[in-house]
mmCIF file of C-alpha atoms in Angstrom:
data_model
loop_
_atom_site.group_PDB
_atom_site.id
_atom_site.type_symbol
_atom_site.label_atom_id
_atom_site.label_comp_id
_atom_site.label_asym_id
_atom_site.label_seq_id
_atom_site.Cartn_x
_atom_site.Cartn_y
_atom_site.Cartn_z
ATOM 1 C CA ASP A 1 11.087 -7.710 -0.625
ATOM 2 C CA VAL A 2 8.177 -8.384 1.661
ATOM 3 C CA CYS A 3 6.022 -11.369 0.685
ATOM 4 C CA SER A 4 2.281 -11.601 1.321
ATOM 5 C CA SER A 5 2.663 -13.695 4.479
ATOM 6 C CA ASP A 6 5.056 -11.087 5.911
ATOM 7 C CA LEU A 7 2.617 -8.344 4.997
ATOM 8 C CA LEU A 8 -0.197 -9.984 6.941
ATOM 9 C CA ARG A 9 2.124 -10.563 9.886
ATOM 10 C CA LEU A 10 3.187 -6.906 9.942
ATOM 11 C CA LEU A 11 -0.195 -5.236 9.378
ATOM 12 C CA PRO A 12 -3.733 -5.847 10.634
ATOM 13 C CA PRO A 13 -5.218 -8.149 7.938
ATOM 14 C CA GLU A 14 -8.630 -6.460 8.090
ATOM 15 C CA GLN A 15 -7.006 -3.239 6.838
ATOM 16 C CA VAL A 16 -5.086 -4.779 3.929
ATOM 17 C CA ARG A 17 -6.431 -5.105 0.379
ATOM 18 C CA VAL A 18 -4.421 -6.538 -2.504
ATOM 19 C CA TYR A 19 -5.072 -5.986 -6.193
ATOM 20 C CA THR A 20 -3.389 -6.832 -9.484
ATOM 21 C CA ALA A 21 -2.875 -4.459 -12.352
ATOM 22 C CA GLU A 22 -1.108 -4.471 -15.682
ATOM 23 C CA ARG A 23 1.343 -1.717 -16.513
ATOM 24 C CA ASN A 24 3.412 -1.648 -19.673
ATOM 25 C CA GLY A 25 2.451 -5.277 -20.320
ATOM 26 C CA GLU A 26 3.687 -6.383 -16.904
ATOM 27 C CA GLN A 27 1.522 -7.738 -14.098
ATOM 28 C CA ARG A 28 1.948 -5.857 -10.835
ATOM 29 C CA LEU A 29 0.695 -6.461 -7.343
ATOM 30 C CA GLY A 30 -0.609 -3.507 -5.370
ATOM 31 C CA VAL A 31 -1.409 -3.253 -1.703
ATOM 32 C CA ILE A 32 -3.864 -0.863 -0.120
ATOM 33 C CA TYR A 33 -3.556 -0.349 3.611
ATOM 34 C CA GLY A 34 -6.132 1.470 5.668
ATOM 35 C CA ASP A 35 -8.655 4.163 4.881
ATOM 36 C CA PHE A 36 -7.632 7.739 5.639
ATOM 37 C CA ASP A 37 -9.474 11.043 5.647
ATOM 38 C CA SER A 38 -6.677 12.897 3.861
ATOM 39 C CA ARG A 39 -3.421 12.419 1.967
ATOM 40 C CA GLU A 40 -1.625 13.934 4.956
ATOM 41 C CA ALA A 41 -3.133 11.340 7.313
ATOM 42 C CA ALA A 42 -2.049 8.570 4.940
ATOM 43 C CA GLY A 43 1.462 10.029 4.811
ATOM 44 C CA GLN A 44 1.639 10.076 8.594
ATOM 45 C CA ALA A 45 0.532 6.426 8.681
ATOM 46 C CA ILE A 46 3.324 5.534 6.258
ATOM 47 C CA GLU A 47 5.828 6.981 8.722
ATOM 48 C CA THR A 48 4.600 4.506 11.373
ATOM 49 C CA LEU A 49 5.008 1.412 9.166
ATOM 50 C CA PRO A 50 7.689 -1.109 10.121
ATOM 51 C CA PRO A 51 11.071 -0.454 8.435
ATOM 52 C CA GLU A 52 10.774 -3.531 6.199
ATOM 53 C CA LEU A 53 7.599 -2.067 4.679
ATOM 54 C CA GLN A 54 8.998 1.455 4.450
ATOM 55 C CA ALA A 55 11.881 -0.026 2.427
ATOM 56 C CA ASN A 56 9.380 -0.595 -0.416
ATOM 57 C CA GLN A 57 8.834 3.177 -0.599
ATOM 58 C CA PRO A 58 5.060 3.222 -0.103
ATOM 59 C CA PHE A 59 3.128 6.310 -1.107
ATOM 60 C CA PRO A 60 -0.456 7.476 -0.636
ATOM 61 C CA ARG A 61 -2.868 7.075 -3.533
ATOM 62 C CA GLN A 62 -6.554 7.708 -3.904
ATOM 63 C CA VAL A 63 -8.429 4.479 -4.564
ATOM 64 C CA ARG A 64 -10.380 6.146 -7.361
ATOM 65 C CA ARG A 65 -7.094 6.766 -9.199
ATOM 66 C CA LEU A 66 -6.096 3.103 -9.271
ATOM 67 C CA ARG A 67 -6.369 1.486 -12.690
#
């Protein structure tokens, strides 16, 4: 797993946002990277992420859908 210091080393810090959420009574940490005009553009950006980040199986989400 990638820790927060690795994340900031691998991605431009000004494009990274971190949030916490509870799901099924469990605290989770979420990471938002970048701001894209479309889901397709976000998907293309995922393909350019370093392998250690791709290993976490990132997927595009709309910020308005985050809980």
